[in-house]
Amino acid sequence: DQQVKQNSPSLSVQEGRISILNCDYTNSMFDYFLWYKKYPAEGPTFLISISSIKDKNEDGRFTVFLNKSAKHLSLHIVPSQPGDSAVYFCAASAYNNAGNMLTFGGGTRLMVKP
Amino acid sequence: NAGVTQTPKFQVLKTGQSMTLQCAQDMNHEYMSWYRQDPGMGLRLIHYSVGAGITDQGEVPNGYNVSRSTTEDFPLRLLSAAPSQTSVYFCASSRSGVTDTQYFGPGTRLTVL
């Protein structure tokens, strides 16, 4: 049973508009969450993270929101650019394994149309 | 800096063959890990290491062995390849643990016939 789920396999948005990527988790021990971005034929690259003591973290065009009661996080990209087209993975770490293991969601493919 | 390097980029094996996927990093990172990526499954942790001489199992360790004799290298060994091990394999490293930024290698695409 997947502990981290990204229920939308793909998302298409127009350039300049907002992209919202969603992620749900089931393990209440998760206390640190990350988003990674992946282009074809490359390894994932770190995008942004959030600790469970916060409900929002912002870095330029990227903002991650965490709703602990709903076990839900989302990544907002504003404004979206064609170069943002990639697969986005959310990932979570639990405090009971000392920050040594990441659990990934299945990914969402974002397509930003010019 | 080369970052995280992986060899080979592509490999085809027959069922029952063994092989080693190489991973090296030049950032003096203590934490290294191996993931496999399968369609719709995201990345799943196979094994990880928190320092030279220390390794531990991840989510899907069966059929794989690792060792960490140096800080720089973290090879992944397939003992007897099976078609279920057809996947893309990524190695990653970070200063210490997964809450630090992990740097991923470019991946090895493995096909087991």
JSON list of C-alpha atoms in Angstrom, two decimals:
[
{"chain": "A", "resi": 1, "resn": "ASP", "atom": "CA", "xyz": [0.00, 0.00, 0.00]},
{"chain": "A", "resi": 2, "resn": "GLN", "atom": "CA", "xyz": [1.50, 3.30, -1.10]},
{"chain": "A", "resi": 3, "resn": "GLN", "atom": "CA", "xyz": [2.08, 5.65, 1.83]},
{"chain": "A", "resi": 4, "resn": "VAL", "atom": "CA", "xyz": [2.59, 8.65, -0.45]},
{"chain": "A", "resi": 5, "resn": "LYS", "atom": "CA", "xyz": [0.18, 9.13, -3.33]},
{"chain": "A", "resi": 6, "resn": "GLN", "atom": "CA", "xyz": [0.01, 11.56, -6.21]},
{"chain": "A", "resi": 7, "resn": "ASN", "atom": "CA", "xyz": [-3.41, 10.90, -7.66]},
{"chain": "A", "resi": 8, "resn": "SER", "atom": "CA", "xyz": [-2.98, 12.95, -10.83]},
{"chain": "A", "resi": 9, "resn": "PRO", "atom": "CA", "xyz": [-0.60, 11.23, -13.25]},
{"chain": "A", "resi": 10, "resn": "SER", "atom": "CA", "xyz": [-0.55, 14.29, -15.48]},
{"chain": "A", "resi": 11, "resn": "LEU", "atom": "CA", "xyz": [-1.44, 17.99, -15.51]},
{"chain": "A", "resi": 12, "resn": "SER", "atom": "CA", "xyz": [-1.52, 20.46, -18.37]},
{"chain": "A", "resi": 13, "resn": "VAL", "atom": "CA", "xyz": [-1.49, 24.25, -17.82]},
{"chain": "A", "resi": 14, "resn": "GLN", "atom": "CA", "xyz": [-1.01, 27.34, -19.94]},
{"chain": "A", "resi": 15, "resn": "GLU", "atom": "CA", "xyz": [2.19, 29.35, -19.67]},
{"chain": "A", "resi": 16, "resn": "GLY", "atom": "CA", "xyz": [1.82, 32.14, -17.09]},
{"chain": "A", "resi": 17, "resn": "ARG", "atom": "CA", "xyz": [-0.95, 30.41, -15.16]},
{"chain": "A", "resi": 18, "resn": "ILE", "atom": "CA", "xyz": [-0.68, 28.62, -11.83]},
{"chain": "A", "resi": 19, "resn": "SER", "atom": "CA", "xyz": [0.23, 24.93, -11.61]},
{"chain": "A", "resi": 20, "resn": "ILE", "atom": "CA", "xyz": [-0.98, 23.07, -8.53]},
{"chain": "A", "resi": 21, "resn": "LEU", "atom": "CA", "xyz": [0.40, 19.59, -7.89]},
{"chain": "A", "resi": 22, "resn": "ASN", "atom": "CA", "xyz": [-1.11, 17.56, -5.08]},
{"chain": "A", "resi": 23, "resn": "CYS", "atom": "CA", "xyz": [0.19, 14.83, -2.79]},
{"chain": "A", "resi": 24, "resn": "ASP", "atom": "CA", "xyz": [-1.49, 12.80, -0.04]},
{"chain": "A", "resi": 25, "resn": "TYR", "atom": "CA", "xyz": [0.13, 10.66, 2.62]},
{"chain": "A", "resi": 26, "resn": "THR", "atom": "CA", "xyz": [-1.10, 8.10, 5.13]},
{"chain": "A", "resi": 27, "resn": "ASN", "atom": "CA", "xyz": [1.79, 7.69, 7.59]},
{"chain": "A", "resi": 28, "resn": "SER", "atom": "CA", "xyz": [1.35, 10.06, 10.54]},
{"chain": "A", "resi": 29, "resn": "MET", "atom": "CA", "xyz": [5.05, 9.63, 11.41]},
{"chain": "A", "resi": 30, "resn": "PHE", "atom": "CA", "xyz": [6.11, 11.59, 8.32]},
{"chain": "A", "resi": 31, "resn": "ASP", "atom": "CA", "xyz": [7.58, 14.89, 9.52]},
{"chain": "A", "resi": 32, "resn": "TYR", "atom": "CA", "xyz": [9.55, 16.20, 6.54]},
{"chain": "A", "resi": 33, "resn": "PHE", "atom": "CA", "xyz": [8.38, 16.55, 2.98]},
{"chain": "A", "resi": 34, "resn": "LEU", "atom": "CA", "xyz": [10.21, 17.29, -0.25]},
{"chain": "A", "resi": 35, "resn": "TRP", "atom": "CA", "xyz": [9.47, 17.89, -3.90]},
{"chain": "A", "resi": 36, "resn": "TYR", "atom": "CA", "xyz": [11.80, 16.69, -6.62]},
{"chain": "A", "resi": 37, "resn": "LYS", "atom": "CA", "xyz": [11.67, 17.51, -10.31]},
{"chain": "A", "resi": 38, "resn": "LYS", "atom": "CA", "xyz": [12.78, 15.12, -13.02]},
{"chain": "A", "resi": 39, "resn": "TYR", "atom": "CA", "xyz": [13.51, 15.69, -16.69]},
{"chain": "A", "resi": 40, "resn": "PRO", "atom": "CA", "xyz": [13.68, 12.69, -19.10]},
{"chain": "A", "resi": 41, "resn": "ALA", "atom": "CA", "xyz": [16.96, 10.75, -19.03]},
{"chain": "A", "resi": 42, "resn": "GLU", "atom": "CA", "xyz": [18.19, 12.68, -15.99]},
{"chain": "A", "resi": 43, "resn": "GLY", "atom": "CA", "xyz": [18.19, 12.05, -12.26]},
{"chain": "A", "resi": 44, "resn": "PRO", "atom": "CA", "xyz": [15.73, 13.91, -10.03]},
{"chain": "A", "resi": 45, "resn": "THR", "atom": "CA", "xyz": [16.74, 17.31, -8.69]},
{"chain": "A", "resi": 46, "resn": "PHE", "atom": "CA", "xyz": [15.65, 18.82, -5.38]},
{"chain": "A", "resi": 47, "resn": "LEU", "atom": "CA", "xyz": [13.09, 21.60, -5.65]},
{"chain": "A", "resi": 48, "resn": "ILE", "atom": "CA", "xyz": [11.70, 22.59, -2.26]},
{"chain": "A", "resi": 49, "resn": "SER", "atom": "CA", "xyz": [11.00, 21.10, 1.16]},
{"chain": "A", "resi": 50, "resn": "ILE", "atom": "CA", "xyz": [8.89, 21.69, 4.26]},
{"chain": "A", "resi": 51, "resn": "SER", "atom": "CA", "xyz": [9.08, 20.56, 7.85]},
{"chain": "A", "resi": 52, "resn": "SER", "atom": "CA", "xyz": [5.92, 19.48, 9.66]},
{"chain": "A", "resi": 53, "resn": "ILE", "atom": "CA", "xyz": [6.30, 22.41, 12.08]},
{"chain": "A", "resi": 54, "resn": "LYS", "atom": "CA", "xyz": [5.44, 24.74, 9.18]},
{"chain": "A", "resi": 55, "resn": "ASP", "atom": "CA", "xyz": [2.42, 24.98, 6.93]},
{"chain": "A", "resi": 56, "resn": "LYS", "atom": "CA", "xyz": [4.02, 26.92, 4.09]},
{"chain": "A", "resi": 57, "resn": "ASN", "atom": "CA", "xyz": [7.43, 27.35, 2.51]},
{"chain": "A", "resi": 58, "resn": "GLU", "atom": "CA", "xyz": [8.21, 29.61, -0.40]},
{"chain": "A", "resi": 59, "resn": "ASP", "atom": "CA", "xyz": [11.15, 29.78, -2.80]},
{"chain": "A", "resi": 60, "resn": "GLY", "atom": "CA", "xyz": [10.73, 32.13, -5.73]},
{"chain": "A", "resi": 61, "resn": "ARG", "atom": "CA", "xyz": [7.97, 30.85, -8.00]},
{"chain": "A", "resi": 62, "resn": "PHE", "atom": "CA", "xyz": [7.55, 27.69, -5.93]},
{"chain": "A", "resi": 63, "resn": "THR", "atom": "CA", "xyz": [5.45, 27.38, -2.77]},
{"chain": "A", "resi": 64, "resn": "VAL", "atom": "CA", "xyz": [4.69, 24.22, -0.84]},
{"chain": "A", "resi": 65, "resn": "PHE", "atom": "CA", "xyz": [1.68, 24.05, 1.47]},
{"chain": "A", "resi": 66, "resn": "LEU", "atom": "CA", "xyz": [1.24, 21.41, 4.16]},
{"chain": "A", "resi": 67, "resn": "ASN", "atom": "CA", "xyz": [-2.10, 20.49, 5.75]},
{"chain": "A", "resi": 68, "resn": "LYS", "atom": "CA", "xyz": [-1.22, 18.02, 8.51]},
{"chain": "A", "resi": 69, "resn": "SER", "atom": "CA", "xyz": [-4.78, 17.34, 9.60]},
{"chain": "A", "resi": 70, "resn": "ALA", "atom": "CA", "xyz": [-5.71, 16.33, 6.05]},
{"chain": "A", "resi": 71, "resn": "LYS", "atom": "CA", "xyz": [-2.33, 14.63, 5.45]},
{"chain": "A", "resi": 72, "resn": "HIS", "atom": "CA", "xyz": [-2.05, 16.63, 2.25]},
{"chain": "A", "resi": 73, "resn": "LEU", "atom": "CA", "xyz": [0.58, 18.79, 0.65]},
{"chain": "A", "resi": 74, "resn": "SER", "atom": "CA", "xyz": [0.59, 20.77, -2.55]},
{"chain": "A", "resi": 75, "resn": "LEU", "atom": "CA", "xyz": [3.15, 22.48, -4.73]},
{"chain": "A", "resi": 76, "resn": "HIS", "atom": "CA", "xyz": [2.19, 25.76, -6.40]},
{"chain": "A", "resi": 77, "resn": "ILE", "atom": "CA", "xyz": [4.17, 27.11, -9.33]},
{"chain": "A", "resi": 78, "resn": "VAL", "atom": "CA", "xyz": [3.40, 30.71, -10.26]},
{"chain": "A", "resi": 79, "resn": "PRO", "atom": "CA", "xyz": [3.78, 31.72, -13.03]},
{"chain": "A", "resi": 80, "resn": "SER", "atom": "CA", "xyz": [4.28, 28.45, -14.87]},
{"chain": "A", "resi": 81, "resn": "GLN", "atom": "CA", "xyz": [6.92, 28.40, -17.60]},
{"chain": "A", "resi": 82, "resn": "PRO", "atom": "CA", "xyz": [7.52, 25.91, -20.43]},
{"chain": "A", "resi": 83, "resn": "GLY", "atom": "CA", "xyz": [10.81, 24.92, -18.75]},
{"chain": "A", "resi": 84, "resn": "ASP", "atom": "CA", "xyz": [8.79, 23.67, -15.78]},
{"chain": "A", "resi": 85, "resn": "SER", "atom": "CA", "xyz": [7.51, 20.79, -17.92]},
{"chain": "A", "resi": 86, "resn": "ALA", "atom": "CA", "xyz": [8.81, 17.71, -16.11]},
{"chain": "A", "resi": 87, "resn": "VAL", "atom": "CA", "xyz": [7.73, 14.95, -13.75]},
{"chain": "A", "resi": 88, "resn": "TYR", "atom": "CA", "xyz": [7.32, 16.09, -10.15]},
{"chain": "A", "resi": 89, "resn": "PHE", "atom": "CA", "xyz": [7.68, 13.70, -7.23]},
{"chain": "A", "resi": 90, "resn": "CYS", "atom": "CA", "xyz": [6.69, 14.39, -3.67]},
{"chain": "A", "resi": 91, "resn": "ALA", "atom": "CA", "xyz": [8.58, 12.50, -0.98]},
{"chain": "A", "resi": 92, "resn": "ALA", "atom": "CA", "xyz": [8.35, 12.11, 2.78]},
{"chain": "A", "resi": 93, "resn": "SER", "atom": "CA", "xyz": [10.65, 11.17, 5.63]},
{"chain": "A", "resi": 94, "resn": "ALA", "atom": "CA", "xyz": [9.57, 9.77, 8.99]},
{"chain": "A", "resi": 95, "resn": "TYR", "atom": "CA", "xyz": [11.11, 10.75, 12.33]},
{"chain": "A", "resi": 96, "resn": "ASN", "atom": "CA", "xyz": [11.25, 7.11, 13.42]},
{"chain": "A", "resi": 97, "resn": "ASN", "atom": "CA", "xyz": [13.96, 6.25, 10.89]},
{"chain": "A", "resi": 98, "resn": "ALA", "atom": "CA", "xyz": [16.27, 9.11, 11.78]},
{"chain": "A", "resi": 99, "resn": "GLY", "atom": "CA", "xyz": [15.89, 10.88, 8.44]},
{"chain": "A", "resi": 100, "resn": "ASN", "atom": "CA", "xyz": [17.51, 8.03, 6.55]},
{"chain": "A", "resi": 101, "resn": "MET", "atom": "CA", "xyz": [14.67, 6.85, 4.33]},
{"chain": "A", "resi": 102, "resn": "LEU", "atom": "CA", "xyz": [12.53, 8.65, 1.78]},
{"chain": "A", "resi": 103, "resn": "THR", "atom": "CA", "xyz": [9.17, 7.41, 0.52]},
{"chain": "A", "resi": 104, "resn": "PHE", "atom": "CA", "xyz": [8.22, 8.78, -2.90]},
{"chain": "A", "resi": 105, "resn": "GLY", "atom": "CA", "xyz": [4.89, 9.24, -4.59]},
{"chain": "A", "resi": 106, "resn": "GLY", "atom": "CA", "xyz": [4.30, 7.96, -8.11]},
{"chain": "A", "resi": 107, "resn": "GLY", "atom": "CA", "xyz": [4.88, 11.34, -9.76]},
{"chain": "A", "resi": 108, "resn": "THR", "atom": "CA", "xyz": [2.84, 13.86, -11.74]},
{"chain": "A", "resi": 109, "resn": "ARG", "atom": "CA", "xyz": [3.83, 14.84, -15.26]},
{"chain": "A", "resi": 110, "resn": "LEU", "atom": "CA", "xyz": [3.40, 18.59, -15.72]},
{"chain": "A", "resi": 111, "resn": "MET", "atom": "CA", "xyz": [3.10, 20.01, -19.21]},
{"chain": "A", "resi": 112, "resn": "VAL", "atom": "CA", "xyz": [3.23, 23.80, -19.56]},
{"chain": "A", "resi": 113, "resn": "LYS", "atom": "CA", "xyz": [1.97, 24.95, -22.95]},
{"chain": "A", "resi": 114, "resn": "PRO", "atom": "CA", "xyz": [3.38, 28.12, -24.51]},
{"chain": "B", "resi": 1, "resn": "ASN", "atom": "CA", "xyz": [33.07, 18.60, -9.59]},
{"chain": "B", "resi": 2, "resn": "ALA", "atom": "CA", "xyz": [31.54, 15.61, -11.32]},
{"chain": "B", "resi": 3, "resn": "GLY", "atom": "CA", "xyz": [28.84, 15.21, -8.64]},
{"chain": "B", "resi": 4, "resn": "VAL", "atom": "CA", "xyz": [27.30, 11.73, -8.67]},
{"chain": "B", "resi": 5, "resn": "THR", "atom": "CA", "xyz": [28.37, 9.42, -11.48]},
{"chain": "B", "resi": 6, "resn": "GLN", "atom": "CA", "xyz": [26.85, 6.10, -12.44]},
{"chain": "B", "resi": 7, "resn": "THR", "atom": "CA", "xyz": [28.07, 3.41, -14.79]},
{"chain": "B", "resi": 8, "resn": "PRO", "atom": "CA", "xyz": [26.94, 1.86, -17.03]},
{"chain": "B", "resi": 9, "resn": "LYS", "atom": "CA", "xyz": [24.17, 3.99, -18.54]},
{"chain": "B", "resi": 10, "resn": "PHE", "atom": "CA", "xyz": [22.47, 0.97, -20.12]},
{"chain": "B", "resi": 11, "resn": "GLN", "atom": "CA", "xyz": [22.74, -2.76, -19.49]},
{"chain": "B", "resi": 12, "resn": "VAL", "atom": "CA", "xyz": [20.99, -5.86, -20.76]},
{"chain": "B", "resi": 13, "resn": "LEU", "atom": "CA", "xyz": [21.28, -9.06, -18.74]},
{"chain": "B", "resi": 14, "resn": "LYS", "atom": "CA", "xyz": [19.96, -12.57, -19.04]},
{"chain": "B", "resi": 15, "resn": "THR", "atom": "CA", "xyz": [18.03, -14.12, -16.18]},
{"chain": "B", "resi": 16, "resn": "GLY", "atom": "CA", "xyz": [20.43, -15.51, -13.59]},
{"chain": "B", "resi": 17, "resn": "GLN", "atom": "CA", "xyz": [23.39, -13.33, -14.50]},
{"chain": "B", "resi": 18, "resn": "SER", "atom": "CA", "xyz": [25.02, -11.13, -11.90]},
{"chain": "B", "resi": 19, "resn": "MET", "atom": "CA", "xyz": [26.40, -7.64, -12.26]},
{"chain": "B", "resi": 20, "resn": "THR", "atom": "CA", "xyz": [27.46, -4.56, -10.33]},
{"chain": "B", "resi": 21, "resn": "LEU", "atom": "CA", "xyz": [26.12, -1.06, -10.87]},
{"chain": "B", "resi": 22, "resn": "GLN", "atom": "CA", "xyz": [28.75, 1.50, -10.00]},
{"chain": "B", "resi": 23, "resn": "CYS", "atom": "CA", "xyz": [28.13, 4.77, -8.16]},
{"chain": "B", "resi": 24, "resn": "ALA", "atom": "CA", "xyz": [30.67, 7.38, -7.11]},
{"chain": "B", "resi": 25, "resn": "GLN", "atom": "CA", "xyz": [30.46, 10.89, -5.65]},
{"chain": "B", "resi": 26, "resn": "ASP", "atom": "CA", "xyz": [33.14, 13.50, -5.20]},
{"chain": "B", "resi": 27, "resn": "MET", "atom": "CA", "xyz": [31.36, 15.76, -2.71]},
{"chain": "B", "resi": 28, "resn": "ASN", "atom": "CA", "xyz": [32.57, 13.97, 0.44]},
{"chain": "B", "resi": 29, "resn": "HIS", "atom": "CA", "xyz": [28.97, 13.10, 1.32]},
{"chain": "B", "resi": 30, "resn": "GLU", "atom": "CA", "xyz": [28.35, 10.68, 4.16]},
{"chain": "B", "resi": 31, "resn": "TYR", "atom": "CA", "xyz": [24.90, 9.50, 3.03]},
{"chain": "B", "resi": 32, "resn": "MET", "atom": "CA", "xyz": [24.44, 7.48, -0.15]},
{"chain": "B", "resi": 33, "resn": "SER", "atom": "CA", "xyz": [21.47, 5.54, -1.43]},
{"chain": "B", "resi": 34, "resn": "TRP", "atom": "CA", "xyz": [20.14, 3.45, -4.27]},
{"chain": "B", "resi": 35, "resn": "TYR", "atom": "CA", "xyz": [16.62, 3.73, -5.73]},
{"chain": "B", "resi": 36, "resn": "ARG", "atom": "CA", "xyz": [14.77, 1.99, -8.50]},
{"chain": "B", "resi": 37, "resn": "GLN", "atom": "CA", "xyz": [12.15, 3.75, -10.58]},
{"chain": "B", "resi": 38, "resn": "ASP", "atom": "CA", "xyz": [9.28, 1.84, -12.12]},
{"chain": "B", "resi": 39, "resn": "PRO", "atom": "CA", "xyz": [6.32, 3.33, -14.03]},
{"chain": "B", "resi": 40, "resn": "GLY", "atom": "CA", "xyz": [3.65, 4.69, -11.67]},
{"chain": "B", "resi": 41, "resn": "MET", "atom": "CA", "xyz": [5.62, 3.61, -8.61]},
{"chain": "B", "resi": 42, "resn": "GLY", "atom": "CA", "xyz": [7.87, 6.59, -8.13]},
{"chain": "B", "resi": 43, "resn": "LEU", "atom": "CA", "xyz": [11.30, 5.86, -6.69]},
{"chain": "B", "resi": 44, "resn": "ARG", "atom": "CA", "xyz": [11.71, 3.09, -4.15]},
{"chain": "B", "resi": 45, "resn": "LEU", "atom": "CA", "xyz": [14.67, 2.87, -1.80]},
{"chain": "B", "resi": 46, "resn": "ILE", "atom": "CA", "xyz": [16.74, -0.30, -2.15]},
{"chain": "B", "resi": 47, "resn": "HIS", "atom": "CA", "xyz": [19.66, 0.24, 0.25]},
{"chain": "B", "resi": 48, "resn": "TYR", "atom": "CA", "xyz": [21.35, 3.16, 1.91]},
{"chain": "B", "resi": 49, "resn": "SER", "atom": "CA", "xyz": [24.55, 3.99, 3.75]},
{"chain": "B", "resi": 50, "resn": "VAL", "atom": "CA", "xyz": [25.20, 6.64, 6.39]},
{"chain": "B", "resi": 51, "resn": "GLY", "atom": "CA", "xyz": [28.97, 6.35, 6.11]},
{"chain": "B", "resi": 52, "resn": "ALA", "atom": "CA", "xyz": [31.85, 4.11, 5.12]},
{"chain": "B", "resi": 53, "resn": "GLY", "atom": "CA", "xyz": [31.35, 0.62, 6.52]},
{"chain": "B", "resi": 54, "resn": "ILE", "atom": "CA", "xyz": [27.66, 1.18, 7.37]},
{"chain": "B", "resi": 55, "resn": "THR", "atom": "CA", "xyz": [24.79, 0.01, 5.18]},
{"chain": "B", "resi": 56, "resn": "ASP", "atom": "CA", "xyz": [21.13, -0.73, 5.77]},
{"chain": "B", "resi": 57, "resn": "GLN", "atom": "CA", "xyz": [18.09, -1.99, 3.91]},
{"chain": "B", "resi": 58, "resn": "GLY", "atom": "CA", "xyz": [15.47, 0.20, 2.35]},
{"chain": "B", "resi": 59, "resn": "GLU", "atom": "CA", "xyz": [12.00, -0.60, 1.13]},
{"chain": "B", "resi": 60, "resn": "VAL", "atom": "CA", "xyz": [12.88, -3.18, -1.57]},
{"chain": "B", "resi": 61, "resn": "PRO", "atom": "CA", "xyz": [16.26, -4.80, -0.72]},
{"chain": "B", "resi": 62, "resn": "ASN", "atom": "CA", "xyz": [15.65, -8.39, -1.88]},
{"chain": "B", "resi": 63, "resn": "GLY", "atom": "CA", "xyz": [17.94, -9.53, -4.66]},
{"chain": "B", "resi": 64, "resn": "TYR", "atom": "CA", "xyz": [20.45, -6.72, -4.12]},
{"chain": "B", "resi": 65, "resn": "ASN", "atom": "CA", "xyz": [23.65, -6.35, -2.10]},
{"chain": "B", "resi": 66, "resn": "VAL", "atom": "CA", "xyz": [25.65, -3.24, -1.27]},
{"chain": "B", "resi": 67, "resn": "SER", "atom": "CA", "xyz": [28.92, -2.37, 0.43]},
{"chain": "B", "resi": 68, "resn": "ARG", "atom": "CA", "xyz": [30.57, 0.92, 1.36]},
{"chain": "B", "resi": 69, "resn": "SER", "atom": "CA", "xyz": [34.30, 0.50, 1.72]},
{"chain": "B", "resi": 70, "resn": "THR", "atom": "CA", "xyz": [35.06, 4.15, 0.95]},
{"chain": "B", "resi": 71, "resn": "THR", "atom": "CA", "xyz": [33.17, 7.43, 1.34]},
{"chain": "B", "resi": 72, "resn": "GLU", "atom": "CA", "xyz": [33.18, 7.94, -2.44]},
{"chain": "B", "resi": 73, "resn": "ASP", "atom": "CA", "xyz": [31.86, 4.62, -3.77]},
{"chain": "B", "resi": 74, "resn": "PHE", "atom": "CA", "xyz": [28.61, 2.73, -3.22]},
{"chain": "B", "resi": 75, "resn": "PRO", "atom": "CA", "xyz": [28.22, -0.18, -5.67]},
{"chain": "B", "resi": 76, "resn": "LEU", "atom": "CA", "xyz": [24.96, -2.11, -6.04]},
{"chain": "B", "resi": 77, "resn": "ARG", "atom": "CA", "xyz": [25.23, -5.81, -6.82]},
{"chain": "B", "resi": 78, "resn": "LEU", "atom": "CA", "xyz": [22.52, -7.90, -8.45]},
{"chain": "B", "resi": 79, "resn": "LEU", "atom": "CA", "xyz": [23.17, -11.44, -7.32]},
{"chain": "B", "resi": 80, "resn": "SER", "atom": "CA", "xyz": [21.03, -13.38, -9.81]},
{"chain": "B", "resi": 81, "resn": "ALA", "atom": "CA", "xyz": [19.12, -11.08, -12.14]},
{"chain": "B", "resi": 82, "resn": "ALA", "atom": "CA", "xyz": [15.38, -11.59, -12.62]},
{"chain": "B", "resi": 83, "resn": "PRO", "atom": "CA", "xyz": [12.98, -9.92, -15.12]},
{"chain": "B", "resi": 84, "resn": "SER", "atom": "CA", "xyz": [11.32, -8.18, -12.14]},
{"chain": "B", "resi": 85, "resn": "GLN", "atom": "CA", "xyz": [14.56, -6.23, -11.70]},
{"chain": "B", "resi": 86, "resn": "THR", "atom": "CA", "xyz": [14.11, -4.52, -15.05]},
{"chain": "B", "resi": 87, "resn": "SER", "atom": "CA", "xyz": [14.06, -0.88, -14.02]},
{"chain": "B", "resi": 88, "resn": "VAL", "atom": "CA", "xyz": [15.92, 2.42, -13.98]},
{"chain": "B", "resi": 89, "resn": "TYR", "atom": "CA", "xyz": [18.34, 2.63, -11.07]},
{"chain": "B", "resi": 90, "resn": "PHE", "atom": "CA", "xyz": [19.40, 5.89, -9.46]},
{"chain": "B", "resi": 91, "resn": "CYS", "atom": "CA", "xyz": [22.17, 6.50, -6.98]},
{"chain": "B", "resi": 92, "resn": "ALA", "atom": "CA", "xyz": [22.02, 9.57, -4.74]},
{"chain": "B", "resi": 93, "resn": "SER", "atom": "CA", "xyz": [24.16, 11.23, -2.10]},
{"chain": "B", "resi": 94, "resn": "SER", "atom": "CA", "xyz": [23.75, 13.94, 0.51]},
{"chain": "B", "resi": 95, "resn": "ARG", "atom": "CA", "xyz": [25.78, 15.48, 3.28]},
{"chain": "B", "resi": 96, "resn": "SER", "atom": "CA", "xyz": [23.86, 13.56, 5.95]},
{"chain": "B", "resi": 97, "resn": "GLY", "atom": "CA", "xyz": [20.48, 11.92, 5.50]},
{"chain": "B", "resi": 98, "resn": "VAL", "atom": "CA", "xyz": [17.47, 12.53, 3.29]},
{"chain": "B", "resi": 99, "resn": "THR", "atom": "CA", "xyz": [16.47, 15.87, 4.80]},
{"chain": "B", "resi": 100, "resn": "ASP", "atom": "CA", "xyz": [19.62, 17.33, 3.28]},
{"chain": "B", "resi": 101, "resn": "THR", "atom": "CA", "xyz": [19.50, 17.95, -0.44]},
{"chain": "B", "resi": 102, "resn": "GLN", "atom": "CA", "xyz": [20.08, 14.66, -2.22]},
{"chain": "B", "resi": 103, "resn": "TYR", "atom": "CA", "xyz": [22.03, 14.78, -5.47]},
{"chain": "B", "resi": 104, "resn": "PHE", "atom": "CA", "xyz": [21.07, 12.09, -7.94]},
{"chain": "B", "resi": 105, "resn": "GLY", "atom": "CA", "xyz": [23.14, 10.45, -10.63]},
{"chain": "B", "resi": 106, "resn": "PRO", "atom": "CA", "xyz": [21.86, 10.21, -14.23]},
{"chain": "B", "resi": 107, "resn": "GLY", "atom": "CA", "xyz": [20.61, 6.65, -13.79]},
{"chain": "B", "resi": 108, "resn": "THR", "atom": "CA", "xyz": [21.26, 3.17, -15.20]},
{"chain": "B", "resi": 109, "resn": "ARG", "atom": "CA", "xyz": [18.59, 1.58, -17.37]},
{"chain": "B", "resi": 110, "resn": "LEU", "atom": "CA", "xyz": [18.67, -2.17, -16.79]},
{"chain": "B", "resi": 111, "resn": "THR", "atom": "CA", "xyz": [16.77, -4.77, -18.81]},
{"chain": "B", "resi": 112, "resn": "VAL", "atom": "CA", "xyz": [16.68, -8.40, -17.70]},
{"chain": "B", "resi": 113, "resn": "LEU", "atom": "CA", "xyz": [15.56, -10.86, -20.36]}
]
